[in-house]
mmCIF file of C-alpha atoms in Angstrom:
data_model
loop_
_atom_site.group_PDB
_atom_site.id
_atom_site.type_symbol
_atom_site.label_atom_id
_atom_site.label_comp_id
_atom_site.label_asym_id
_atom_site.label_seq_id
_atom_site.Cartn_x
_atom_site.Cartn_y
_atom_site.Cartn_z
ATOM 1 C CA UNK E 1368 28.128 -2.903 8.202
ATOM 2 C CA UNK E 1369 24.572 -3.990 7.240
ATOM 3 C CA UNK E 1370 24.024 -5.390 10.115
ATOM 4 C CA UNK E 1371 24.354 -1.852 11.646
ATOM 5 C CA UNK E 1372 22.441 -0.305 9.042
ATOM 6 C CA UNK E 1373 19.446 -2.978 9.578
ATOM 7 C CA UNK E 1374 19.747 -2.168 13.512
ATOM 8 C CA UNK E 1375 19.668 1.719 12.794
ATOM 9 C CA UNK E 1376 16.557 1.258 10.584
ATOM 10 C CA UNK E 1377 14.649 -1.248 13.184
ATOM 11 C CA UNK E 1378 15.363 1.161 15.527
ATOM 12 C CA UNK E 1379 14.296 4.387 13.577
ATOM 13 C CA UNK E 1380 11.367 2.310 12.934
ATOM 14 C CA UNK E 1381 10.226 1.651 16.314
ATOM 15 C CA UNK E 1382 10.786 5.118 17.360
ATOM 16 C CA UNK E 1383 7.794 5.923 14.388
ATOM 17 C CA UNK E 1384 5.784 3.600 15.134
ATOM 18 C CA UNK E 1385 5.168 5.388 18.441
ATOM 19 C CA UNK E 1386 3.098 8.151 17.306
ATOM 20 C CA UNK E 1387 0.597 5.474 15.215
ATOM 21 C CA UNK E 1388 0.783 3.027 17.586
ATOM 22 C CA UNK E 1389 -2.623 2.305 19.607
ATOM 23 C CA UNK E 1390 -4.360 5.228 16.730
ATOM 24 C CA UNK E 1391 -3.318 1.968 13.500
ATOM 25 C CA UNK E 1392 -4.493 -1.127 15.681
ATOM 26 C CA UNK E 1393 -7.295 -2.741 13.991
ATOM 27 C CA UNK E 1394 -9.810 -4.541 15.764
ATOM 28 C CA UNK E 1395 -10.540 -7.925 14.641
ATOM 29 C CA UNK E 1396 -13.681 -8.175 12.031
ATOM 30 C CA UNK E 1397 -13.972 -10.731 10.091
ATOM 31 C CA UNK E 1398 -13.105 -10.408 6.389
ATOM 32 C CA UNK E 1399 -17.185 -10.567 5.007
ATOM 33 C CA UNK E 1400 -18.490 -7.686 7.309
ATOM 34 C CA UNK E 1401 -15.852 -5.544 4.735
ATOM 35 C CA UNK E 1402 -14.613 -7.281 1.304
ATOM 36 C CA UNK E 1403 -15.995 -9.584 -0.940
ATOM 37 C CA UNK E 1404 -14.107 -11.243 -3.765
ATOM 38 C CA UNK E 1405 -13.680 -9.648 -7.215
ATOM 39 C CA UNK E 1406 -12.307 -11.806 -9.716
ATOM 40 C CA UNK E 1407 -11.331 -15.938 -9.889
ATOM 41 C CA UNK E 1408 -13.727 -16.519 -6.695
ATOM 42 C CA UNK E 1409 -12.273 -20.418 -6.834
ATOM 43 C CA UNK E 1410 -9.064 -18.997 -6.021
ATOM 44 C CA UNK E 1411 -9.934 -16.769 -2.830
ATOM 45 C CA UNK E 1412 -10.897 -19.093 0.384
ATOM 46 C CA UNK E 1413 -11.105 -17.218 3.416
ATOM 47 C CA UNK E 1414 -9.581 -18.842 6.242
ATOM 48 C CA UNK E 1415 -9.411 -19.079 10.296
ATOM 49 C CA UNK E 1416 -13.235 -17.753 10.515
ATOM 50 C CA UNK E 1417 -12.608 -14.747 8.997
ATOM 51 C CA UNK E 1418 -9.598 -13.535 10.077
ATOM 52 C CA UNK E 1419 -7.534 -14.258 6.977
ATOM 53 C CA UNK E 1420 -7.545 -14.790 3.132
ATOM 54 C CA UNK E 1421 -5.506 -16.593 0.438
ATOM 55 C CA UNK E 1422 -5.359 -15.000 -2.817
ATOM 56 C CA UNK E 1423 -4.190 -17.454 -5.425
ATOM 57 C CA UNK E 1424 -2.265 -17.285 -8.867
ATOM 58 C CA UNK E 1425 -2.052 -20.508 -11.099
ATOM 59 C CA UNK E 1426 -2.045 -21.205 -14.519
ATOM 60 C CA UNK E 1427 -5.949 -20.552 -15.360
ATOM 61 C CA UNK E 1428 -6.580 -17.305 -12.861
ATOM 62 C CA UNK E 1429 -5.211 -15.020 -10.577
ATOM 63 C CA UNK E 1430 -8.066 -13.529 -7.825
ATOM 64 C CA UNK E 1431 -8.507 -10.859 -5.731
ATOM 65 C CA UNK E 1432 -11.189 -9.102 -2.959
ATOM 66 C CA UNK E 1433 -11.955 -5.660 -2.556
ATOM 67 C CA UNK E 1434 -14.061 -3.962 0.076
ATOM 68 C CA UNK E 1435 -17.667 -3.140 0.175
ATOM 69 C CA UNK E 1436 -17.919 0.288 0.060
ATOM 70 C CA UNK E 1437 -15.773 3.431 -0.910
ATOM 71 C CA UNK E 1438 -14.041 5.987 1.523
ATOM 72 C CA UNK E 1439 -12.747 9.682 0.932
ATOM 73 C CA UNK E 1440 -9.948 9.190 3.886
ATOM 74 C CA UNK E 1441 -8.486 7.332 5.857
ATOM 75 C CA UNK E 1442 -5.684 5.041 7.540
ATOM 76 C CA UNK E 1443 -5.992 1.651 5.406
ATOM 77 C CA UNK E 1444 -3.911 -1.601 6.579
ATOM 78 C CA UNK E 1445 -3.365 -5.022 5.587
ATOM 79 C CA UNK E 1446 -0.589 -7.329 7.227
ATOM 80 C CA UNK E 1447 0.511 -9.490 4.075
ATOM 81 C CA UNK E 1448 2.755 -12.813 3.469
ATOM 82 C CA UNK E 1449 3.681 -12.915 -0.133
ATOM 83 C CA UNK E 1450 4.058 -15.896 -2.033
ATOM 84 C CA UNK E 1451 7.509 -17.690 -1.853
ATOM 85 C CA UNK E 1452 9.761 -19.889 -4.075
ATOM 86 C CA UNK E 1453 10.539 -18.156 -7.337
ATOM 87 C CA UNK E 1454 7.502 -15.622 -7.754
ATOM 88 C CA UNK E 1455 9.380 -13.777 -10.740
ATOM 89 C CA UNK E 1456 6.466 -11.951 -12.999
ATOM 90 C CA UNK E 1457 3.818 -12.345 -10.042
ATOM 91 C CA UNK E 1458 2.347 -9.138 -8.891
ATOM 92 C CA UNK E 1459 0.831 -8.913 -5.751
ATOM 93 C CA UNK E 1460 -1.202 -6.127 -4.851
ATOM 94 C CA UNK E 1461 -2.968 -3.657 -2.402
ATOM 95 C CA UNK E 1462 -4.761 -0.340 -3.332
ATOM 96 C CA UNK E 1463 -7.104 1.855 -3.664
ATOM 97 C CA UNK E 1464 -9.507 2.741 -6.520
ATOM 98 C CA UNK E 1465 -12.430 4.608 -7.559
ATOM 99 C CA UNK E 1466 -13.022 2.640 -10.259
ATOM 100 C CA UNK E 1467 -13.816 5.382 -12.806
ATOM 101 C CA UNK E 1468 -12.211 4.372 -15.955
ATOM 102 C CA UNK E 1469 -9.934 7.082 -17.441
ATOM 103 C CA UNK E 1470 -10.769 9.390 -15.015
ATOM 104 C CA UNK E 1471 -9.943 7.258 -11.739
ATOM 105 C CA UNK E 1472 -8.050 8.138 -9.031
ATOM 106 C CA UNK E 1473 -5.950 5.186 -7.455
ATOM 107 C CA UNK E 1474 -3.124 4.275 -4.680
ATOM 108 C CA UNK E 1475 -0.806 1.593 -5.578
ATOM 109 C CA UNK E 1476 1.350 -0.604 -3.571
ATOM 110 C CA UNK E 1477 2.451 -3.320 -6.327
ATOM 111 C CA UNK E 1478 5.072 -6.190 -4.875
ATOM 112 C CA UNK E 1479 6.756 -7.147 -7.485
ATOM 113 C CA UNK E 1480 7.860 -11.176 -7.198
ATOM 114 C CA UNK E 1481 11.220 -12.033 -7.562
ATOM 115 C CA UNK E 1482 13.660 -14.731 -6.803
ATOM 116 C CA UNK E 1483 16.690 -16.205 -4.677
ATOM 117 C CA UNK E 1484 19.000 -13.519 -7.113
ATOM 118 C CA UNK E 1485 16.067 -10.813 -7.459
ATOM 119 C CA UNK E 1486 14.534 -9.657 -4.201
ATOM 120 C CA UNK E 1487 10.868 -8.344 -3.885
ATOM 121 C CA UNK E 1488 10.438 -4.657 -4.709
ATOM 122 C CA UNK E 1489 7.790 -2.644 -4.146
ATOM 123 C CA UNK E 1490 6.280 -0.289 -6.572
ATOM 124 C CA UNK E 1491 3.680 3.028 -5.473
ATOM 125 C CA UNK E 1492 2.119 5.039 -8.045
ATOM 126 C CA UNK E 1493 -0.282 7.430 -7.655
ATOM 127 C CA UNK E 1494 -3.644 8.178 -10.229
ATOM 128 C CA UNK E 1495 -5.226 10.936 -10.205
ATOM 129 C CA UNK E 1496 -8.186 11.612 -13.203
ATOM 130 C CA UNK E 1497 -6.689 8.729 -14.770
ATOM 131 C CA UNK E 1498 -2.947 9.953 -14.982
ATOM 132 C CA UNK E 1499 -0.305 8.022 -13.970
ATOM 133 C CA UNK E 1500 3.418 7.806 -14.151
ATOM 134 C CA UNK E 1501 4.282 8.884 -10.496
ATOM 135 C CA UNK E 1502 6.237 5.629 -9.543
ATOM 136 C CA UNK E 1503 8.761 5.044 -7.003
ATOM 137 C CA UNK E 1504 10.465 1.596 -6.210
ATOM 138 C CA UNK E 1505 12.066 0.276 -3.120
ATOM 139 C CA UNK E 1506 14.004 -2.669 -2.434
ATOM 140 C CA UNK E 1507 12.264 -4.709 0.672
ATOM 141 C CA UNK E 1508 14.921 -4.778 3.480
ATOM 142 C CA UNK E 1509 13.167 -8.179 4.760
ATOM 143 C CA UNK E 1510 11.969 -11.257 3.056
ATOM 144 C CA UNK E 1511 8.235 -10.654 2.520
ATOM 145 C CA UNK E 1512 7.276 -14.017 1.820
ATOM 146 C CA UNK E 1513 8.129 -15.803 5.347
ATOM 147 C CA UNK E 1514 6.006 -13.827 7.550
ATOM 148 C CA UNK E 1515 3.952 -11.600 7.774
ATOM 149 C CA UNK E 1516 4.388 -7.721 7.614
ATOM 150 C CA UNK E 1517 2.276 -4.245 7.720
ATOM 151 C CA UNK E 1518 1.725 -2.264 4.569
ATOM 152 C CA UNK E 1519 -0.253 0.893 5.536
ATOM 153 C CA UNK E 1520 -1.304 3.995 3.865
ATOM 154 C CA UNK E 1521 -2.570 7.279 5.254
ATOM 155 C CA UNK E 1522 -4.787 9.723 3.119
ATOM 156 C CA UNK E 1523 -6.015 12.755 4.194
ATOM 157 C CA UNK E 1524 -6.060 16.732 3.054
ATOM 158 C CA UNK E 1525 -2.679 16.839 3.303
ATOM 159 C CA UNK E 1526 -0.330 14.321 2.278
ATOM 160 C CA UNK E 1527 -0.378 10.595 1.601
ATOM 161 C CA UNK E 1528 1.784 8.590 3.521
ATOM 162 C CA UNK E 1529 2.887 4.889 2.298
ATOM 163 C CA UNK E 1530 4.170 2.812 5.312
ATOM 164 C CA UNK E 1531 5.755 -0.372 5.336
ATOM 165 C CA UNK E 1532 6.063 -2.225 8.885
ATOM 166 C CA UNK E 1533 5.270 1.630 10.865
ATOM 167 C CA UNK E 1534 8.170 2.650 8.613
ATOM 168 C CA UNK E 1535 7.355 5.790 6.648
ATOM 169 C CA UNK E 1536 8.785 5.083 2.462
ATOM 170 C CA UNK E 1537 6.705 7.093 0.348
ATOM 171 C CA UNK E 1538 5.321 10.954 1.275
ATOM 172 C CA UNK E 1539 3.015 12.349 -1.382
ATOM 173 C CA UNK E 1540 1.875 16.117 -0.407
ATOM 174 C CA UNK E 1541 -1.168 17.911 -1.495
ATOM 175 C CA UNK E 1542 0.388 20.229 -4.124
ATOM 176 C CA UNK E 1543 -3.000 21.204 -5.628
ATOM 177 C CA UNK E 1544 -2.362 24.998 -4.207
ATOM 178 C CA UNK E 1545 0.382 24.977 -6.190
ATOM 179 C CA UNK E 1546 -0.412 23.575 -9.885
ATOM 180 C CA UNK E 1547 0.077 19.797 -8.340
ATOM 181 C CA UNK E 1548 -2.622 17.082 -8.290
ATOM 182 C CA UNK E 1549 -3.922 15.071 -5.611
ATOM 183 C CA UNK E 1550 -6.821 12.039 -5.639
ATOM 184 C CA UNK E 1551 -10.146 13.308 -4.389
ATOM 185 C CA UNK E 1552 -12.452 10.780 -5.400
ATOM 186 C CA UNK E 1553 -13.823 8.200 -3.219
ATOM 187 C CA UNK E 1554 -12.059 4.703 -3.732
ATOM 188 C CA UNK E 1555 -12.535 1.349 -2.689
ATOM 189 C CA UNK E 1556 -9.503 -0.962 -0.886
ATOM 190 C CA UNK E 1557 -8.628 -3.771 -3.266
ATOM 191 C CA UNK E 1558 -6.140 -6.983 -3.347
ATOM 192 C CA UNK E 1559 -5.723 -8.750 -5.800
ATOM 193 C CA UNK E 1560 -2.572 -11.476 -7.178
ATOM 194 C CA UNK E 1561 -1.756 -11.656 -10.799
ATOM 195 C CA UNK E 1562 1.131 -12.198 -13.534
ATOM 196 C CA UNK E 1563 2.726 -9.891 -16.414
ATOM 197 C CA UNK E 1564 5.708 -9.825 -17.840
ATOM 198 C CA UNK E 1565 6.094 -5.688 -17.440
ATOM 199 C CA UNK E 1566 7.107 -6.874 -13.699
ATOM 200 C CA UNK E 1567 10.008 -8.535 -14.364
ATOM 201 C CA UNK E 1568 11.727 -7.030 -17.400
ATOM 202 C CA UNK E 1569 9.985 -9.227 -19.775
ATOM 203 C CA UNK E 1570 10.692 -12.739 -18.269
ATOM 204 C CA UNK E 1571 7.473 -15.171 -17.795
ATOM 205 C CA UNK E 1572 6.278 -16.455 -14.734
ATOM 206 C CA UNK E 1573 8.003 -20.043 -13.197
ATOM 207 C CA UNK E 1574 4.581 -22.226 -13.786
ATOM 208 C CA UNK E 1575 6.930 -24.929 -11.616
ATOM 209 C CA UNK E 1576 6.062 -23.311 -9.099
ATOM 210 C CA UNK E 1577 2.885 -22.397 -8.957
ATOM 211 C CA UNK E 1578 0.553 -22.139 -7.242
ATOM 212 C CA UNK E 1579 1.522 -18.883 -5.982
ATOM 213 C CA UNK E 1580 -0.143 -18.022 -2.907
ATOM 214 C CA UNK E 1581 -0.957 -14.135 -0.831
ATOM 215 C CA UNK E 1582 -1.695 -14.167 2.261
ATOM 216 C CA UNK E 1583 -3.961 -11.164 4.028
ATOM 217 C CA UNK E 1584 -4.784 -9.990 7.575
ATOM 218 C CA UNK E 1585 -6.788 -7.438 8.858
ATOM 219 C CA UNK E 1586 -9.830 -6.813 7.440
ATOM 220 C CA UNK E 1587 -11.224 -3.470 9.889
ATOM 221 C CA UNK E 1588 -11.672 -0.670 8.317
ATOM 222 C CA UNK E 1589 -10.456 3.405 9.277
ATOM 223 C CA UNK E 1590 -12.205 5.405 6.875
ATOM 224 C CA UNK E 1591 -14.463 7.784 6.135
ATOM 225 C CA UNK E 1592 -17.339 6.082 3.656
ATOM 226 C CA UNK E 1593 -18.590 7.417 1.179
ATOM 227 C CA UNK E 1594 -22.233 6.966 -1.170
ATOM 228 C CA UNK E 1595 -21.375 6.720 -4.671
ATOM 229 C CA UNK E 1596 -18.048 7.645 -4.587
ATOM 230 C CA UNK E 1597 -19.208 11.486 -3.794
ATOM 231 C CA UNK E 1598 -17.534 12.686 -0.620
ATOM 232 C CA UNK E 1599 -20.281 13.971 1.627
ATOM 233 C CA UNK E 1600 -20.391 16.353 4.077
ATOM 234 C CA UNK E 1601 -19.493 13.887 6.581
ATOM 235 C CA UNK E 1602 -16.082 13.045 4.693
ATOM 236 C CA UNK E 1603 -15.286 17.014 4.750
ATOM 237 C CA UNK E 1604 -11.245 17.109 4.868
ATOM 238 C CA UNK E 1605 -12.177 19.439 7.984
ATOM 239 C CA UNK E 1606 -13.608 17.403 9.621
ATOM 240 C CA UNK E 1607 -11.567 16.626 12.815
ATOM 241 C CA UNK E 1608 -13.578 13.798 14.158
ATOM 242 C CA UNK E 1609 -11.729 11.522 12.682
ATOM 243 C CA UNK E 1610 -8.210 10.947 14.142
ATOM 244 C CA UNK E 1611 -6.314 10.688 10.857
ATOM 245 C CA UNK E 1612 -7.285 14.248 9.648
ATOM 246 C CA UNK E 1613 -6.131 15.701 13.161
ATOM 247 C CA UNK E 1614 -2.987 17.927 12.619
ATOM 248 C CA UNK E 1615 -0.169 15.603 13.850
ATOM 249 C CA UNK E 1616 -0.545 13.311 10.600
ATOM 250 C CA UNK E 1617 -0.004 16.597 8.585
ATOM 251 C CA UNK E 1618 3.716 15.578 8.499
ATOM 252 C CA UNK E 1619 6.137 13.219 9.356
ATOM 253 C CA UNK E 1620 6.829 13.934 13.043
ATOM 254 C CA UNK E 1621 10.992 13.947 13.810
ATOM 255 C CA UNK E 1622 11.401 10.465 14.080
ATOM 256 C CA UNK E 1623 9.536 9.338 11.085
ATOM 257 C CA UNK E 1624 11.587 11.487 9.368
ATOM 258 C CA UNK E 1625 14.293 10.174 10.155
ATOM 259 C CA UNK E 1626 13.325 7.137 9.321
ATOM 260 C CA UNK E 1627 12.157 8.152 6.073
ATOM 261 C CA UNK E 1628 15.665 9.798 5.103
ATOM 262 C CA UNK E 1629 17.136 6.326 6.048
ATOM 263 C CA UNK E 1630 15.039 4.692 3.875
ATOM 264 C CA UNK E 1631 15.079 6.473 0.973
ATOM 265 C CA UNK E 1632 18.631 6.482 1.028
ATOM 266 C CA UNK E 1633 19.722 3.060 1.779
ATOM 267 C CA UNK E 1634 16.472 1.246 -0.377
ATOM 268 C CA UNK E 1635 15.000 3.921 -2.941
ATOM 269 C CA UNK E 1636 16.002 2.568 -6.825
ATOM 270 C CA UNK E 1637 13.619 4.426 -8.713
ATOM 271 C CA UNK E 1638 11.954 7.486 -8.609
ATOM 272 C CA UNK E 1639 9.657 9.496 -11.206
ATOM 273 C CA UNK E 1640 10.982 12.611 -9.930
ATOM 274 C CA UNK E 1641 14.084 12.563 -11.139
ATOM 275 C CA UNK E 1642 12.711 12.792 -14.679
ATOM 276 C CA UNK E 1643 10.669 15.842 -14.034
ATOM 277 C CA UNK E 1644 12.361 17.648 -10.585
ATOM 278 C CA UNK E 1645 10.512 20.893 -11.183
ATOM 279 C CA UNK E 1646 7.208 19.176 -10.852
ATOM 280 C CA UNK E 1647 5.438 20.644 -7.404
ATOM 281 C CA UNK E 1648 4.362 17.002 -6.408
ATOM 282 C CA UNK E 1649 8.050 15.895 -5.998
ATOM 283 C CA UNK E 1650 8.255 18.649 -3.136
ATOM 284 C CA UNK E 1651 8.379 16.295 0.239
#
């Protein structure tokens, strides 16, 4: 019976990947033209000239790299390998920020490490002026940690997409016409590897088998920039020049949808919504 569920969801995904497909592909660019490292600069080393970086976690720093600029929207993509062996309390991450204190807006994806009897999961949250408390959790249907895979997310005027290998798992809609909230500001793309015990239920991190090591691919960029964080005229939600605000990624189309449903059913273990179903931002 899994088996048949993993073959319905391959092919669901396949079938979603058709209307990204060619619109997603990155060109190659090497990861300096974009990013720059953050935080513990000993532990980032870029790798294959360019075209790949290792984010690592031991017992004096974690690290992490985060692009040059800011964008208002955009389709933003990394293909990630997380770290293996018994990664219990490590937290790997990609997001966006705008890096405004309290008031930030910010996209999560958070892996959260696990072991041979606790698989990966992967948190999303969404910030917007500095609130919070929107998380949803999935169980990975894959290990993470021998290959790589593509974690995507689409923002424009009217929803927020999380994808996960072309596989739609998180919708967020622009409520705002209804009482709802949505992030406006611009934000950078960051990555970063790190440890806390909040990710695992309050168990520490495995030191035996550190280091822990990310791996990241991809390094173009699909977004609209932005000059300090202010969208511009140029980053108007209207504007149609750029292929992620054209109507078609207003929704799910059919077969993302279905893929979605199958998802959320078979992999979703937490959601916010269920605390507060009246809220207009749980409406997907």
């Amino acid at each position: 019976m899994f088996y048949s569920y993993l073959s319905l969801l391959l092919l669901f995904s396949l079938l979603a990947s058709l209307q990204v497909k060619g619109a997603n592909e990155s060109k190659y660019v090497p990861f300096e033209q974009n990013y720059a490292p953050s935080w513990g600069n000993e532990n980032v080393r870029v790798l294959n000239q360019g075209s790949e970086v290792q984010l690592t976690l031991d017992q004096h720093s974690g690290s992490g790299f985060q692009s040059l600029q800011k964008y208002a929207s955009g389709w933003f993509s990394f293909s990630i390998k997380m770290p293996p062996k018994d990664s219990t309390a490590v937290i790997t991450t990609f997001y966006l920020s705008s890096n405004t204190g309290n008031s930030r807006d910010e996209i999560d994806l958070e892996f959260l490490g696990g072991n041979k009897d606790l698989p990966y999961i992967l948190q999303t949250n969404i910030y917007q002026n500095g609130q919070g408390g929107r998380e949803q959790r999935i169980s990975l249907w894959f290990d993470p940690t021998t290959d790589f895979h593509s974690y995507d997310l689409l923002w424009n005027e009217h929803q927020l997409v999380f994808f996960v290998d072309n596989t739609p798992i998180r919708v967020f809609k622009n409520t705002t016409s209804k009482g709802g909230h949505y992030p406006t500001l611009g934000m950078q793309i960051v990555a970063t590897i790190w440890t806390s015990p909040w990710a695992s239920n309050g168990t520490k991190v495995n030191w035996n088998d550190a280091p822990f090591e990310a791996h990241y691919r991809g390094f173009n960029i699909n977004g609209c920039q932005v000059q300090n964080g202010i969208s511009n005229q140029e980053c108007n939600w209207s504007n149609s020049n750029y292929w992620w605000n054209e109507k078609k990624f207003w929704s799910l189309n059919p077969s993302q949808q279905r893929a979605y449903n199958n998802v959320r059913s078979k992999y979703l273990n937490y959601d916010w919504c269920t605390k507060d179903k009246g809220n207009p931002e749980c409406q997907d």
